[in-house]
């Protein structure tokens, strides 16, 4: 989300699909918890981010000539940063995956895109089809998970948690932690217009845009609607006829901000969905 926000400030139009283009040619060399068994301190002692960059440069994947704030080029900064532990940072010829960890998915459920951390998704959930379980907040789904109301195969939908709906796009770490705690993280997908942190694992799709508060299709998903996920083909599909989606959107009432006064009210009125970087109009 930060990249399109920065791009907007400098007048650059950034298409999120560039993330897929970069990810498709960039191997995944390092998996840290919760996606892998190693931790951030292991990365540090293995050579750090600069060692990862140096390894990637062996296949011409880093622009070494670019100037940095150090007064030196990227190449000068990383030339002595060698990998000290190839169990933590894989060699360029033996990556965890030939493609990177992030994927932008699109479809009638997320026309302007959603983000998933592919590197942390269980293989069996890379493609999945299941019934929607719809919730209007992170608190609602957290309670449902702890009460055993979520079943294997379900696709949890959490909406009105985006920049406008939150307001402020809260982190959905509690629901994903709860799924892991009850042993469902490898059997349930989660889709939200809210956001996730780096601590999230599983088939978790965040930043769904347009968000529910901007009358995005996620606002009209109903319990039991079938949702198809195909991360390999970068699609997120609500299996409802387009005519029915249109009818539901037309009958949707106006969005009412959760906060009715003060700065958060003004923010909710002015902010755009995550695909824009949550910029203010």
Coordinates of C-alpha atoms in Angstrom, one line a residue:
X1 CA 0.0 0.0 0.0
X2 CA 2.9 2.3 0.7
X3 CA 4.2 2.1 -2.9
X4 CA 1.1 3.5 -4.6
X5 CA 0.8 6.2 -1.9
X6 CA 4.4 7.4 -2.5
X7 CA 3.9 7.2 -6.3
X8 CA 0.8 9.4 -6.0
X9 CA 2.8 12.0 -4.1
X10 CA 5.4 12.3 -6.9
X11 CA 2.8 12.1 -9.7
X12 CA 3.5 8.6 -10.9
X13 CA 0.6 6.3 -11.8
X14 CA 1.6 2.9 -10.4
X15 CA -0.3 -0.1 -11.8
X16 CA -0.3 -2.8 -9.1
X17 CA 0.3 -5.5 -11.7
X18 CA 3.9 -4.4 -11.8
X19 CA 4.2 -6.3 -8.5
X20 CA 3.3 -9.5 -10.4
X21 CA 5.7 -8.8 -13.2
X22 CA 8.6 -8.4 -10.7
X23 CA 7.5 -11.3 -8.6
X24 CA 7.3 -13.6 -11.6
X25 CA 11.0 -13.1 -12.3
X26 CA 12.3 -12.9 -8.8
X27 CA 13.1 -16.2 -6.9
X28 CA 12.2 -16.6 -3.3
X29 CA 15.5 -17.1 -1.4
X30 CA 14.5 -16.6 2.2
X31 CA 11.5 -17.8 4.2
X32 CA 11.1 -16.3 7.7
X33 CA 8.6 -17.2 10.4
X34 CA 5.7 -17.6 10.2
X35 CA 6.1 -18.8 6.6
X36 CA 9.3 -20.7 7.4
X37 CA 11.4 -22.0 10.2
X38 CA 14.0 -19.2 10.4
X39 CA 13.6 -15.9 12.1
X40 CA 14.8 -12.3 11.5
X41 CA 17.9 -12.7 13.7
X42 CA 18.8 -15.8 11.5
X43 CA 18.6 -13.6 8.5
X44 CA 20.8 -11.0 10.2
X45 CA 23.6 -13.5 11.0
X46 CA 23.3 -15.1 7.5
X47 CA 24.3 -11.7 5.9
X48 CA 21.1 -9.7 6.1
X49 CA 19.0 -8.1 3.3
X50 CA 22.1 -6.9 1.5
X51 CA 23.3 -10.5 1.2
X52 CA 20.0 -11.5 -0.3
X53 CA 20.4 -8.6 -2.8
X54 CA 23.9 -9.7 -3.6
X55 CA 22.7 -13.2 -4.3
X56 CA 19.9 -11.9 -6.6
X57 CA 22.4 -9.7 -8.4
X58 CA 24.1 -12.9 -9.7
X59 CA 21.2 -13.2 -12.2
X60 CA 21.0 -9.6 -13.0
X61 CA 17.9 -8.9 -10.9
X62 CA 19.3 -5.9 -9.1
X63 CA 20.0 -2.4 -10.7
X64 CA 23.5 -2.1 -9.3
X65 CA 24.2 1.3 -10.9
X66 CA 21.5 3.2 -9.1
X67 CA 22.7 5.9 -6.6
X68 CA 21.6 5.6 -2.9
X69 CA 21.4 7.9 0.1
X70 CA 24.8 6.5 1.2
X71 CA 26.4 8.4 -1.6
X72 CA 27.4 5.0 -3.2
X73 CA 25.6 2.9 -5.8
X74 CA 23.5 -0.2 -4.9
X75 CA 26.3 -2.3 -6.2
X76 CA 28.9 -0.6 -4.1
X77 CA 26.8 -1.0 -1.0
X78 CA 26.2 -4.8 -1.4
X79 CA 29.5 -6.0 -3.1
X80 CA 30.9 -7.3 0.2
X81 CA 27.7 -8.6 1.6
X82 CA 28.1 -12.4 1.1
X83 CA 25.8 -15.1 2.3
X84 CA 27.2 -16.7 5.5
X85 CA 24.5 -19.4 5.8
X86 CA 23.0 -20.9 2.7
X87 CA 20.4 -22.8 4.9
X88 CA 18.9 -19.4 5.8
X89 CA 19.4 -17.6 2.5
X90 CA 19.1 -20.1 -0.4
X91 CA 21.6 -19.8 -3.3
X92 CA 20.2 -18.2 -6.4
X93 CA 20.3 -21.6 -8.2
X94 CA 18.3 -23.4 -5.5
X95 CA 15.5 -21.1 -4.4
X96 CA 12.4 -22.0 -2.4
X97 CA 10.5 -20.9 -5.4
X98 CA 11.3 -19.5 -8.8
X99 CA 8.8 -16.7 -8.2
X100 CA 8.5 -14.2 -5.4
X101 CA 6.3 -14.2 -2.3
X102 CA 3.6 -11.6 -3.2
X103 CA 0.8 -11.9 -5.7
X104 CA -1.8 -9.4 -6.8
X105 CA -5.1 -11.2 -7.6
X106 CA -8.1 -9.8 -9.5
X107 CA -11.6 -10.9 -10.4
X108 CA -15.2 -9.8 -9.9
X109 CA -14.6 -9.9 -6.1
X110 CA -11.6 -7.6 -6.3
X111 CA -11.8 -5.6 -9.6
X112 CA -9.0 -3.3 -8.5
X113 CA -6.9 -6.0 -6.9
X114 CA -6.1 -7.8 -3.6
X115 CA -2.9 -9.0 -2.2
X116 CA -1.8 -12.4 -1.0
X117 CA 1.5 -13.6 0.5
X118 CA 1.8 -16.7 -1.7
X119 CA 5.0 -17.9 0.0
X120 CA 3.0 -18.4 3.2
X121 CA 0.0 -20.2 1.6
X122 CA -0.4 -24.0 2.2
X123 CA 0.0 -25.8 -1.2
X124 CA -3.5 -27.2 -1.0
X125 CA -5.0 -23.7 -0.7
X126 CA -3.3 -22.3 -3.8
X127 CA -6.5 -23.3 -5.5
X128 CA -9.6 -23.5 -3.4
X129 CA -13.4 -23.3 -3.7
X130 CA -15.6 -22.9 -0.7
X131 CA -18.7 -21.2 0.8
X132 CA -18.5 -17.6 2.1
X133 CA -18.8 -16.9 5.8
X134 CA -19.5 -13.2 5.9
X135 CA -18.6 -10.9 8.8
X136 CA -18.8 -7.1 9.2
X137 CA -15.7 -6.7 11.5
X138 CA -12.6 -8.5 12.7
X139 CA -14.1 -8.9 16.2
X140 CA -17.1 -10.8 14.8
X141 CA -15.0 -13.4 13.0
X142 CA -12.6 -13.7 16.0
X143 CA -15.5 -14.7 18.2
X144 CA -17.0 -17.1 15.6
X145 CA -13.7 -18.9 15.2
X146 CA -13.3 -19.3 19.0
X147 CA -16.8 -20.6 19.3
X148 CA -16.2 -23.3 16.6
X149 CA -18.5 -21.8 14.0
X150 CA -16.0 -21.9 11.2
X151 CA -15.6 -25.2 9.3
X152 CA -12.9 -26.6 7.1
X153 CA -13.3 -25.4 3.5
X154 CA -15.0 -22.1 4.5
X155 CA -13.9 -18.8 2.9
X156 CA -14.1 -16.1 5.6
X157 CA -15.1 -12.7 4.3
X158 CA -14.3 -9.7 6.6
X159 CA -15.6 -6.4 5.2
X160 CA -15.9 -2.7 6.2
X161 CA -12.4 -2.9 7.6
X162 CA -10.7 -0.9 4.8
X163 CA -9.4 2.6 4.9
X164 CA -12.8 4.2 4.7
X165 CA -14.8 1.4 6.5
X166 CA -12.4 0.8 9.4
X167 CA -11.8 3.7 9.5
X168 CA -8.1 3.4 9.0
X169 CA -7.7 -0.1 7.6
X170 CA -7.1 -2.1 10.8
X171 CA -4.8 -5.2 10.8
X172 CA -6.6 -8.5 10.7
X173 CA -4.0 -10.4 12.7
X174 CA -6.3 -11.6 15.5
X175 CA -8.6 -13.6 13.1
X176 CA -5.6 -15.3 11.4
X177 CA -3.9 -16.0 14.8
X178 CA -7.2 -17.5 16.0
X179 CA -7.4 -19.7 12.9
X180 CA -3.9 -21.0 13.5
X181 CA -4.7 -21.5 17.2
X182 CA -7.7 -23.7 16.5
X183 CA -5.9 -25.7 13.7
X184 CA -7.7 -24.3 10.7
X185 CA -5.1 -22.1 9.1
X186 CA -4.4 -24.8 6.4
X187 CA -8.1 -25.5 5.7
X188 CA -9.8 -22.0 5.6
X189 CA -9.2 -19.0 3.4
X190 CA -9.7 -15.4 4.5
X191 CA -10.6 -12.4 2.4
X192 CA -10.8 -8.9 3.6
X193 CA -10.7 -5.2 2.6
X194 CA -8.6 -4.7 5.7
X195 CA -4.9 -5.4 5.9
X196 CA -2.4 -7.9 7.3
X197 CA 1.1 -7.7 8.8
X198 CA 4.1 -9.8 8.0
X199 CA 3.1 -12.1 10.9
X200 CA 0.2 -13.5 8.8
X201 CA 0.3 -17.0 7.2
X202 CA -2.3 -19.0 5.3
X203 CA -4.5 -18.2 2.3
X204 CA -5.2 -14.6 3.5
X205 CA -6.2 -12.0 0.9
X206 CA -6.1 -8.4 2.0
X207 CA -6.5 -4.9 0.6
X208 CA -9.5 -6.0 -1.5
X209 CA -10.4 -3.0 -3.7
X210 CA -12.8 -1.3 -4.0
X211 CA -13.5 -1.8 -0.4
X212 CA -17.0 -2.5 0.9
X213 CA -17.4 1.2 2.1
X214 CA -16.8 2.3 -1.5
X215 CA -19.5 -0.1 -2.8
X216 CA -17.1 -2.7 -4.0
X217 CA -18.5 -6.2 -4.7
X218 CA -17.2 -7.5 -1.4
X219 CA -20.0 -5.5 0.2
X220 CA -22.7 -7.8 -1.3
X221 CA -21.2 -11.2 -0.7
X222 CA -23.8 -13.3 1.1
X223 CA -23.3 -16.3 3.4
X224 CA -23.1 -19.5 1.3
X225 CA -22.0 -17.8 -1.9
X226 CA -19.3 -19.9 -3.5
X227 CA -15.9 -18.2 -3.9
X228 CA -13.1 -19.6 -6.1
X229 CA -9.4 -18.9 -5.4
X230 CA -6.7 -19.5 -7.9
X231 CA -3.4 -18.0 -6.8
X232 CA -1.4 -19.5 -9.7
X233 CA -3.7 -17.8 -12.2
X234 CA -4.1 -14.7 -9.9
X235 CA -7.9 -14.7 -9.7
X236 CA -10.4 -14.2 -6.9
X237 CA -14.0 -15.0 -8.1
X238 CA -17.4 -14.7 -6.6
X239 CA -19.5 -17.4 -8.3
X240 CA -22.6 -15.2 -8.6
X241 CA -24.0 -14.0 -11.9
X242 CA -22.9 -10.5 -12.8
X243 CA -26.6 -9.5 -13.1
X244 CA -27.2 -10.6 -9.5
X245 CA -24.1 -8.8 -8.3
X246 CA -25.3 -5.6 -10.0
X247 CA -28.8 -6.0 -8.5
X248 CA -27.4 -6.4 -5.0
X249 CA -25.1 -3.4 -5.4
X250 CA -28.1 -1.3 -6.6
X251 CA -30.1 -2.3 -3.5
X252 CA -27.2 -1.6 -1.1
X253 CA -27.9 1.3 1.2
X254 CA -25.5 4.2 1.6
X255 CA -22.4 3.7 3.7
X256 CA -22.6 5.1 7.2
X257 CA -19.2 5.9 8.8
X258 CA -18.6 4.2 12.2
X259 CA -17.2 7.4 13.6
X260 CA -19.6 10.4 13.2
X261 CA -17.4 13.3 14.3
X262 CA -13.8 14.6 14.4
X263 CA -10.8 13.8 12.4
X264 CA -11.7 10.1 11.8
X265 CA -15.0 11.2 10.3
X266 CA -13.3 13.6 7.9
X267 CA -10.7 10.9 7.1
X268 CA -13.4 8.4 6.3
X269 CA -15.1 10.8 4.0
X270 CA -12.0 11.6 2.0
X271 CA -9.9 8.4 1.9
X272 CA -9.8 6.1 -1.1
X273 CA -9.4 2.3 -1.2
X274 CA -6.1 0.5 -0.6
X275 CA -5.4 0.1 -4.4
X276 CA -4.6 3.8 -4.5
X277 CA -2.4 3.7 -1.4
X278 CA -5.3 4.9 0.7
X279 CA -4.7 8.5 -0.5
X280 CA -7.0 11.4 0.5
X281 CA -9.0 13.0 -2.2

